[in-house]
CSV table of C-alpha atoms in Angstrom, one decimal:
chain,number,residue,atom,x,y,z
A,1,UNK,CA,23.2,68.5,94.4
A,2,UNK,CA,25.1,72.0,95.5
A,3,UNK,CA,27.5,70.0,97.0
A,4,UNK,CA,28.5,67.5,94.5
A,5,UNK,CA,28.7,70.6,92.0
A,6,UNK,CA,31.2,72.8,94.7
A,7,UNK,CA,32.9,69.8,95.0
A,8,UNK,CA,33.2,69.2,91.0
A,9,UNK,CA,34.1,73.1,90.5
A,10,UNK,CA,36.9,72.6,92.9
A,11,UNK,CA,38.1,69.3,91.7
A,12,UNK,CA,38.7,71.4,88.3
A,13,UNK,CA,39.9,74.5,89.4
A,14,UNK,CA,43.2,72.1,91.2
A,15,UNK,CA,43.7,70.3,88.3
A,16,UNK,CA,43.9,73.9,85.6
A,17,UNK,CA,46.4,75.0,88.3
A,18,UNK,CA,49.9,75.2,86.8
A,19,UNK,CA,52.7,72.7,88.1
A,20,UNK,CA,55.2,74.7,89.8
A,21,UNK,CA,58.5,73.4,89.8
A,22,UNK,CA,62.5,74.4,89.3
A,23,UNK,CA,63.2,73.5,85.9
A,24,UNK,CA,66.0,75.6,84.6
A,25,UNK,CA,68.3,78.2,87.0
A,26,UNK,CA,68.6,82.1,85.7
A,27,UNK,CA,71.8,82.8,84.4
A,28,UNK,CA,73.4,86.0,85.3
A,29,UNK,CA,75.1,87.5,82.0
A,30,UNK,CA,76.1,91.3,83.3
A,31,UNK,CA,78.6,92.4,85.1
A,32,UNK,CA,81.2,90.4,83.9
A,33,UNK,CA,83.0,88.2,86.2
A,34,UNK,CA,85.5,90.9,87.7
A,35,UNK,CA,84.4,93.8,86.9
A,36,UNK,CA,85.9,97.0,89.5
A,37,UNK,CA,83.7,99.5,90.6
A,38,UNK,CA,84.5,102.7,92.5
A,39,UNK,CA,81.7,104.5,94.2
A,40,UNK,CA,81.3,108.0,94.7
A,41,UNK,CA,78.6,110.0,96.2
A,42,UNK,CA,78.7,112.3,93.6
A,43,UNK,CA,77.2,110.0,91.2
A,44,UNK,CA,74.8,108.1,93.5
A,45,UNK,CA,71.9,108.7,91.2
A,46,UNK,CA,74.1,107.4,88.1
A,47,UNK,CA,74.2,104.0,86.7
A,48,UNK,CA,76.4,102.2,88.2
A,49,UNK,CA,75.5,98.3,86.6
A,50,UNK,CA,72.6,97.1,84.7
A,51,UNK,CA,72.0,93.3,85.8
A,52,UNK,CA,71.0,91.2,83.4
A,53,UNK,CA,70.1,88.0,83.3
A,54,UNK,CA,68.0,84.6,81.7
A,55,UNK,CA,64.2,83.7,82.3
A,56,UNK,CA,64.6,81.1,85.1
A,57,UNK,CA,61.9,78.3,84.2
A,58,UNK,CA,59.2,77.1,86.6
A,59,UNK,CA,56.9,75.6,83.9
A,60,UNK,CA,54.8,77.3,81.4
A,61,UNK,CA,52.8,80.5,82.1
A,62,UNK,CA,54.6,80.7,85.4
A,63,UNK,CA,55.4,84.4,86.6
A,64,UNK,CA,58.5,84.8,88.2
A,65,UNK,CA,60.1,86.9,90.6
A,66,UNK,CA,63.7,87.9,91.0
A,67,UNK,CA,66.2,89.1,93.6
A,68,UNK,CA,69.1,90.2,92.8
A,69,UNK,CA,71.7,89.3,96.1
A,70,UNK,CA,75.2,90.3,96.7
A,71,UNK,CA,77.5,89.6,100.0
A,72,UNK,CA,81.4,89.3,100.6
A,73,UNK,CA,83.1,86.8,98.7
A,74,UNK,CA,83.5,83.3,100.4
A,75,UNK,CA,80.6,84.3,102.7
A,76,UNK,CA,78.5,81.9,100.5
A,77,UNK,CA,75.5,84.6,100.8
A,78,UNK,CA,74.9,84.0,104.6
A,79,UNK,CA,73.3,87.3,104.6
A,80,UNK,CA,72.9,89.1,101.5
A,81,UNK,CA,71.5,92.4,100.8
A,82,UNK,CA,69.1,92.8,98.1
A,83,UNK,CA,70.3,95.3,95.1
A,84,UNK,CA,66.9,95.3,93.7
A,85,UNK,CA,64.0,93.2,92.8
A,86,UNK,CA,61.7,92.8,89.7
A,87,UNK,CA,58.4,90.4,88.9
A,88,UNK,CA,58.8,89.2,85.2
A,89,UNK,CA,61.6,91.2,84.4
A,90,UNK,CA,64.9,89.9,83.8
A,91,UNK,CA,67.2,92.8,84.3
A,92,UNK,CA,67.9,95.6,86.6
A,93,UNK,CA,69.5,99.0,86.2
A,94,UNK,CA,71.3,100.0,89.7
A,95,UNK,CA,72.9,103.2,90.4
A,96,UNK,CA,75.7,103.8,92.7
A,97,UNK,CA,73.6,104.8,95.6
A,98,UNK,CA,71.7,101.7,95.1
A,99,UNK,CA,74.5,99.2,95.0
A,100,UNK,CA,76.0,101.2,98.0
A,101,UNK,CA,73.3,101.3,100.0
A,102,UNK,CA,73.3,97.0,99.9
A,103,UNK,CA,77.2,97.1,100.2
A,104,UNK,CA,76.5,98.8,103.5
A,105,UNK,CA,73.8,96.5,104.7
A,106,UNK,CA,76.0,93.7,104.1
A,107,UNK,CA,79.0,95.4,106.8
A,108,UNK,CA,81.2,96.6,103.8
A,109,UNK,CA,83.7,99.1,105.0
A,110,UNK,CA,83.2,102.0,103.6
A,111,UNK,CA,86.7,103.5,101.2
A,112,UNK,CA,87.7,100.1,101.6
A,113,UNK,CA,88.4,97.8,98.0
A,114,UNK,CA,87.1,94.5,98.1
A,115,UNK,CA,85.6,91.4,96.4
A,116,UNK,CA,81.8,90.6,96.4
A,117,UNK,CA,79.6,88.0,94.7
A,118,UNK,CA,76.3,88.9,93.0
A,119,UNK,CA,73.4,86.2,92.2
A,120,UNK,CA,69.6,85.8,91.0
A,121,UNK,CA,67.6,84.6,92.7
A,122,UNK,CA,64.0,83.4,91.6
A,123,UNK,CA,61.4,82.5,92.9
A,124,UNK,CA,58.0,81.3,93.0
A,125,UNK,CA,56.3,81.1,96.3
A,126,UNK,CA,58.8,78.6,98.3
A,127,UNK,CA,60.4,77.7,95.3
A,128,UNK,CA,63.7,78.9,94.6
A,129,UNK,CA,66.4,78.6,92.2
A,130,UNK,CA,69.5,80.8,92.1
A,131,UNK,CA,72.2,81.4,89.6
A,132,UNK,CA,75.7,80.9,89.9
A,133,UNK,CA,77.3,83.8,91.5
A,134,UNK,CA,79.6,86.6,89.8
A,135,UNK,CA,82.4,88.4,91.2
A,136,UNK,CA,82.3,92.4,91.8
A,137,UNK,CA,85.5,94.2,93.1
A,138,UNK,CA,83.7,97.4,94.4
A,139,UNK,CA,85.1,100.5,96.8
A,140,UNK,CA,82.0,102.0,98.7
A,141,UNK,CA,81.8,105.0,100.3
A,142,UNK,CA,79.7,106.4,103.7
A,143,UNK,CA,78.3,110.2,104.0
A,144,UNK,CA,78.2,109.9,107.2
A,145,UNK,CA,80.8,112.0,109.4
A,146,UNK,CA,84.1,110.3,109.1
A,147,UNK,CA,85.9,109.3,112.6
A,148,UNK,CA,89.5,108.3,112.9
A,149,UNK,CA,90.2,105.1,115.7
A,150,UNK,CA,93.1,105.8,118.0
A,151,UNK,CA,94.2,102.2,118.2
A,152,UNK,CA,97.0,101.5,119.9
A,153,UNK,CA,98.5,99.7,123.1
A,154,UNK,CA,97.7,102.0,126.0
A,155,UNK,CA,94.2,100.7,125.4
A,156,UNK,CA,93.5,98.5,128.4
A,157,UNK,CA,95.8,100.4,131.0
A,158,UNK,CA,93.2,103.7,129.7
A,159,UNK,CA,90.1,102.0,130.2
A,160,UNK,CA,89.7,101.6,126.5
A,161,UNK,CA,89.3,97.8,126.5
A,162,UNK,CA,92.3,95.4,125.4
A,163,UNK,CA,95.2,96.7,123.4
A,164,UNK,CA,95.1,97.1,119.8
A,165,UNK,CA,91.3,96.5,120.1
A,166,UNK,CA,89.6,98.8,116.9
A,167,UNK,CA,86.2,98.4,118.5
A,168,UNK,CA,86.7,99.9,121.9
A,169,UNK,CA,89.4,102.1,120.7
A,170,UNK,CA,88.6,106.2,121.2
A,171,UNK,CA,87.4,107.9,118.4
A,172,UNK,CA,88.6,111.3,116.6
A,173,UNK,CA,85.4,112.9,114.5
A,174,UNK,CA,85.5,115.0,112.0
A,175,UNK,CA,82.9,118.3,111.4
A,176,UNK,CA,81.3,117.0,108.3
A,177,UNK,CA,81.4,114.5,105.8
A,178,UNK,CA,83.8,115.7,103.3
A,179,UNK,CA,86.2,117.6,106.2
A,180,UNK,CA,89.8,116.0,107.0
A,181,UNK,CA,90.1,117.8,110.2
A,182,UNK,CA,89.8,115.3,113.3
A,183,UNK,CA,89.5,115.9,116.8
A,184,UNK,CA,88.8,114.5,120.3
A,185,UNK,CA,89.8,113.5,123.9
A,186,UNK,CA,92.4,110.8,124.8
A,187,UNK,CA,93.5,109.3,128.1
A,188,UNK,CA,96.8,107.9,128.2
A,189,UNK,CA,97.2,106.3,131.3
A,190,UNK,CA,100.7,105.5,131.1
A,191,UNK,CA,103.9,106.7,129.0
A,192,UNK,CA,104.0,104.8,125.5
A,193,UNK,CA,108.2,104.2,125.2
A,194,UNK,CA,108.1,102.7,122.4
A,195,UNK,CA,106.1,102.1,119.0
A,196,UNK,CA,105.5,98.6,119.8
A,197,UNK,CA,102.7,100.0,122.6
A,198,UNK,CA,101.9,103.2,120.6
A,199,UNK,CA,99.2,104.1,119.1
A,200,UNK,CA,97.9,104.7,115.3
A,201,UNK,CA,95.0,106.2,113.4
A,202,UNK,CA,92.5,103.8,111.4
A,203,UNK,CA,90.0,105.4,109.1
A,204,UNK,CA,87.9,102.3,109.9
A,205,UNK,CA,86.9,100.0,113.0
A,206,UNK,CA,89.0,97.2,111.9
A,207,UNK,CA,92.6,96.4,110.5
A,208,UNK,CA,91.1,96.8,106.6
A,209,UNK,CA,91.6,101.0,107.0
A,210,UNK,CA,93.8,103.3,106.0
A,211,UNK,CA,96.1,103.1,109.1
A,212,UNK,CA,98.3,106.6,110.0
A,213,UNK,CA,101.6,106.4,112.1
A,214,UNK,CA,104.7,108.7,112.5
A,215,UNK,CA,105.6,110.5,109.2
A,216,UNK,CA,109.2,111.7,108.7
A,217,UNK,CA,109.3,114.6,110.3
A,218,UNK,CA,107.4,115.2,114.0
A,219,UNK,CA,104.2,116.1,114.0
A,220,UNK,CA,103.2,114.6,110.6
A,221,UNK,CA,101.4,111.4,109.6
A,222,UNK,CA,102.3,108.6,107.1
A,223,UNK,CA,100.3,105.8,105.7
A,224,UNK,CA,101.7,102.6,107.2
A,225,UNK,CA,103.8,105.0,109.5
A,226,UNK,CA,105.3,103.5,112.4
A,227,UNK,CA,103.6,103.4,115.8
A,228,UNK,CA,103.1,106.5,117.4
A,229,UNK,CA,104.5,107.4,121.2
A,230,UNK,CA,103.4,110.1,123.8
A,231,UNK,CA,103.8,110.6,127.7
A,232,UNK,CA,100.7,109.8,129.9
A,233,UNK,CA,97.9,112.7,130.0
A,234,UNK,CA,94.9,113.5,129.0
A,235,UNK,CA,95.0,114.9,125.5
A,236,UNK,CA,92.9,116.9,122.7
A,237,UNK,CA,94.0,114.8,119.7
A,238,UNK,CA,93.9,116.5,116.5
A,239,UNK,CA,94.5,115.0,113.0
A,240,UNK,CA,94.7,116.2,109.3
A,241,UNK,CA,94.3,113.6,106.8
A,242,UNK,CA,94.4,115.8,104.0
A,243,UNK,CA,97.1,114.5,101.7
A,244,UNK,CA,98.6,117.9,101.3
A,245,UNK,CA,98.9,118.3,105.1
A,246,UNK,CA,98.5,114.8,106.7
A,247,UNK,CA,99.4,116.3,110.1
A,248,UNK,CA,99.0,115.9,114.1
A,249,UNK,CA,99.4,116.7,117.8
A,250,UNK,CA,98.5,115.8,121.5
A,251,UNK,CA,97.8,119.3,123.3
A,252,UNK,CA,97.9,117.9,127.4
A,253,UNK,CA,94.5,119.2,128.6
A,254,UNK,CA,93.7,119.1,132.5
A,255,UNK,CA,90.1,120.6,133.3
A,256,UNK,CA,88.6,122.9,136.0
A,257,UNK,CA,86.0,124.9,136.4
A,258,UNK,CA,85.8,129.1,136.4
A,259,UNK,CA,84.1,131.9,137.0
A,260,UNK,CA,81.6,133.8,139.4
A,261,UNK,CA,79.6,131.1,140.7
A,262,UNK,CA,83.0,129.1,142.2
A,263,UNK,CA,83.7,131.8,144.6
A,264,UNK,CA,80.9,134.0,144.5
A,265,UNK,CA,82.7,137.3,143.8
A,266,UNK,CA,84.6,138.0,140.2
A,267,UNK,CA,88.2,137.0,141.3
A,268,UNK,CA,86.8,133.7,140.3
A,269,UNK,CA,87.3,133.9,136.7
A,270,UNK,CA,91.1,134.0,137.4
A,271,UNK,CA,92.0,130.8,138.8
A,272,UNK,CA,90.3,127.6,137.6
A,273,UNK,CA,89.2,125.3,140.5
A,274,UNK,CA,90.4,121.4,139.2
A,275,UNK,CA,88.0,118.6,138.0
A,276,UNK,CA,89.6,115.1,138.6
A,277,UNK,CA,89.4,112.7,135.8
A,278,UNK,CA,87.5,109.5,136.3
A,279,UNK,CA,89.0,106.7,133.8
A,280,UNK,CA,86.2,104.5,134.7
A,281,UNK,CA,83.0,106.8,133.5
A,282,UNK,CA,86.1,108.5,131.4
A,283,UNK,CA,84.3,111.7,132.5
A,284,UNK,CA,86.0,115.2,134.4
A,285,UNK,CA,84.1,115.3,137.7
A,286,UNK,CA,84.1,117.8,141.4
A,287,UNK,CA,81.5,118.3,144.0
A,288,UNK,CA,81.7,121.7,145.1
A,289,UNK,CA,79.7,124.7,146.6
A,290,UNK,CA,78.4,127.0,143.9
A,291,UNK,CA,77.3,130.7,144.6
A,292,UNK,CA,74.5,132.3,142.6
A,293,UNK,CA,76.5,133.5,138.9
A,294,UNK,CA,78.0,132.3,136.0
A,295,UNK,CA,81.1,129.4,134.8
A,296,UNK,CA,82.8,128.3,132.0
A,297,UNK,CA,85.2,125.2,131.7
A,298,UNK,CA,88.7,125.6,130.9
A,299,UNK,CA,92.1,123.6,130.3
A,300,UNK,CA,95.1,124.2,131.8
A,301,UNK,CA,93.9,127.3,133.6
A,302,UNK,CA,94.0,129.1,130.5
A,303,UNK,CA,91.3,130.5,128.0
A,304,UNK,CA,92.9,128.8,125.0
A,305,UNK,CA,90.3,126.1,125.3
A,306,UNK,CA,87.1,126.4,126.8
A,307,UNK,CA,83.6,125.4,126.5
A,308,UNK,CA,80.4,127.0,127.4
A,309,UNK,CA,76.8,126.1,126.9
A,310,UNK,CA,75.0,128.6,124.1
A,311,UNK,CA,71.4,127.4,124.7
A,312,UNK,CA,71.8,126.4,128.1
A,313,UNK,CA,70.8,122.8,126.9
A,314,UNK,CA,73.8,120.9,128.5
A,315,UNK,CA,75.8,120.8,124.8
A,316,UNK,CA,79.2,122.5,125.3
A,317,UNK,CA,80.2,124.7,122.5
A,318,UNK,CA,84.3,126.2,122.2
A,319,UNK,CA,84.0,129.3,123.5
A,320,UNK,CA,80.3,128.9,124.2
A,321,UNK,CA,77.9,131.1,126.6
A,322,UNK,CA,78.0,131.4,130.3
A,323,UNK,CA,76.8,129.1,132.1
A,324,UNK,CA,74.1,130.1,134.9
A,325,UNK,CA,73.9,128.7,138.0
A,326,UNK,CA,72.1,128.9,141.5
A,327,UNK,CA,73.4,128.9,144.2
A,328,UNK,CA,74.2,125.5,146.6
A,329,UNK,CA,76.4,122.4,146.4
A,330,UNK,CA,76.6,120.3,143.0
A,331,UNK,CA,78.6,117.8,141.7
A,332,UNK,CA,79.6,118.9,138.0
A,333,UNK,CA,81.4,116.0,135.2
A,334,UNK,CA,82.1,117.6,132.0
A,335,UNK,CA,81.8,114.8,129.3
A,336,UNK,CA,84.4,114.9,126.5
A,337,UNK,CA,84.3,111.1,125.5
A,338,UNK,CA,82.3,111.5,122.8
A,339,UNK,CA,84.1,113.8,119.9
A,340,UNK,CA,82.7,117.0,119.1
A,341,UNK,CA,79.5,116.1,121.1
A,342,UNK,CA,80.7,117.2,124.4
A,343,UNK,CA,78.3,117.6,127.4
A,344,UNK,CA,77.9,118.3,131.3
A,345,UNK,CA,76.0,117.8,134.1
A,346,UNK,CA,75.2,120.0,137.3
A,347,UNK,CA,73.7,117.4,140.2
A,348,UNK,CA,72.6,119.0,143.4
A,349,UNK,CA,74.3,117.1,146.7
């Protein structure tokens, strides 16, 4: 008898159970088709869009949850990023670090205009039903520190990959987000004769950037500028993207090491002793004996650049502390591939 009445209980409770199925499709009503959005991280906590959109139906009494989706136009949402989400609620007020943050996820490029869809989608359990997409025209930003690419077509002669390759192109860093000053290092294997094999700056990793070649006058940048030229070295690249400035230049920078500890008495801080560049590490390296004392490293056998190592935890700072060292023989590489994170080693041979 207890089983024929669990049996009966659970007979009924599957038949009270609502049918879930797709009936009707939400509609998404706001933004208009079209609408052009400019984001700022000034106003990341401000409204930026309410969505808003039409109960999608999945019978009566059925609760219904919604995404709301966005991707680049003509992707045909092969991987959205999710704006927001509600349960029962049919619109959605986004700010402009919100809709940023999803631009981002999708691979937007940040300071970059361009088209995106939005939908709804609902669902219940494994049943779905989207709207028809609407357009967005939207310019995100980043707060991360912006870099500059050195694109150009000394590239694969440098050990930067293949020529006119944004993704294995050296980079130029800025100090902050917010700063136009750029810097970094640069080999250039061989002399660029012409802009055809020069070189530009990108704001991005790709050809969608702002690109920066020759300005009209030397040492100044243009938008859409022509292909920049330089002699082979090894360079501290500096650029100013500030509109009121827009400037750069290619200081020639060949290292070596100084101080006590290269010859054991002070006459070594007078003469640097040379590094040789390695293009394949893309690192400065030497073995050599060092006595109990102190170094710096220096360019060009001069004290107009030089690094040291305040905190004596292998960062390099311009114009940094001593560094220490014990006596013996080391090999030393001084790292400057990596902009404004520059860094060494000291290996005992």
């Amino acid at each position: 008898m207890l089983a024929l009445f669990a049996v009966s209980c659970s007979t009924d409770d599957v038949e009270d159970r609502p049918v879930v199925a797709g009936v009707d499709a939400p509609v998404l009503t706001a933004p208009e088709e079209g609408n052009a959005y400019t984001l700022l991280p000034d106003n990341m906590d401000v409204l930026a869009e309410r969505f808003i959109w039409t109960p999608a139906n999945f019978g009566e009494g059925i609760i219904v949850s919604y995404d709301i989706e966005i991707d680049a136009a003509g992707d045909e949402f092969d991987t959205p990023a999710v704006i927001g989400s509600t349960t029962g609620a049919t619109q959605f007020a986004a700010s402009a670090g919100v809709i940023n943050n999803a631009l981002l996820a999708t691979g937007a490029a940040p300071f970059v205009t361009a088209n995106f869809e939005v939908r709804v989608k609902a669902y219940v359990g494994s049943n779905v039903l989207y709207s028809e997409p609407v357009e967005m025209i939207v310019t995100p930003y980043t707060t991360e520190t912006p870099r500059l690419w050195m694109v150009g077509g000394f590239q694969a002669a440098s050990g930067y990959g293949a020529n006119f390759d944004y993704a294995t192109a050296p980079q130029l860093k800025a100090v902050e987000y917010g700063d136009t000053n750029f810097e970094g290092y640069v080999y250039i294997a061989e002399d660029i004769t012409s802009a055809d094999n020069g070189f530009k700056f990108s704001t991005v990793a790709n050809e969608n950037g702002v690109n920066y070649g020759m300005g009209s006058t030397a040492g100044t940048i243009a938008e859409g500028g022509a292909n920049i030229t330089a002699t082979a070295g090894y360079y501290l690249v500096k650029v100013n993207t500030d509109s009121g400035i827009l400037s750069y230049s290619l200081t020639p920078a060949n290292w070596g090491v100084v101080g006590f500890a290269t010859t054991g008495s002070d006459a070594g801080w007078n003469n640097s002793t040379d590094m040789t560049y390695n293009p394949t590490t893309k690192v400065w390296e030497i073995t050599m004996q060092l006595s109990a004392g102190e170094f710096k490293f220096r360019a060009n056998n001069a004290w107009d650049i030089n690094y040291g190592d305040t905190g004596a935890d292998g960062v390099l700072e311009s114009g940094g502390d001593n560094i220490v060292a014990t006596a013996g023989m080391y090999k030393i590489t001084l790292d400057l591939s990596n902009p404004r994170e520059y860094t060494y080693t000291l290996t005992a041979q």
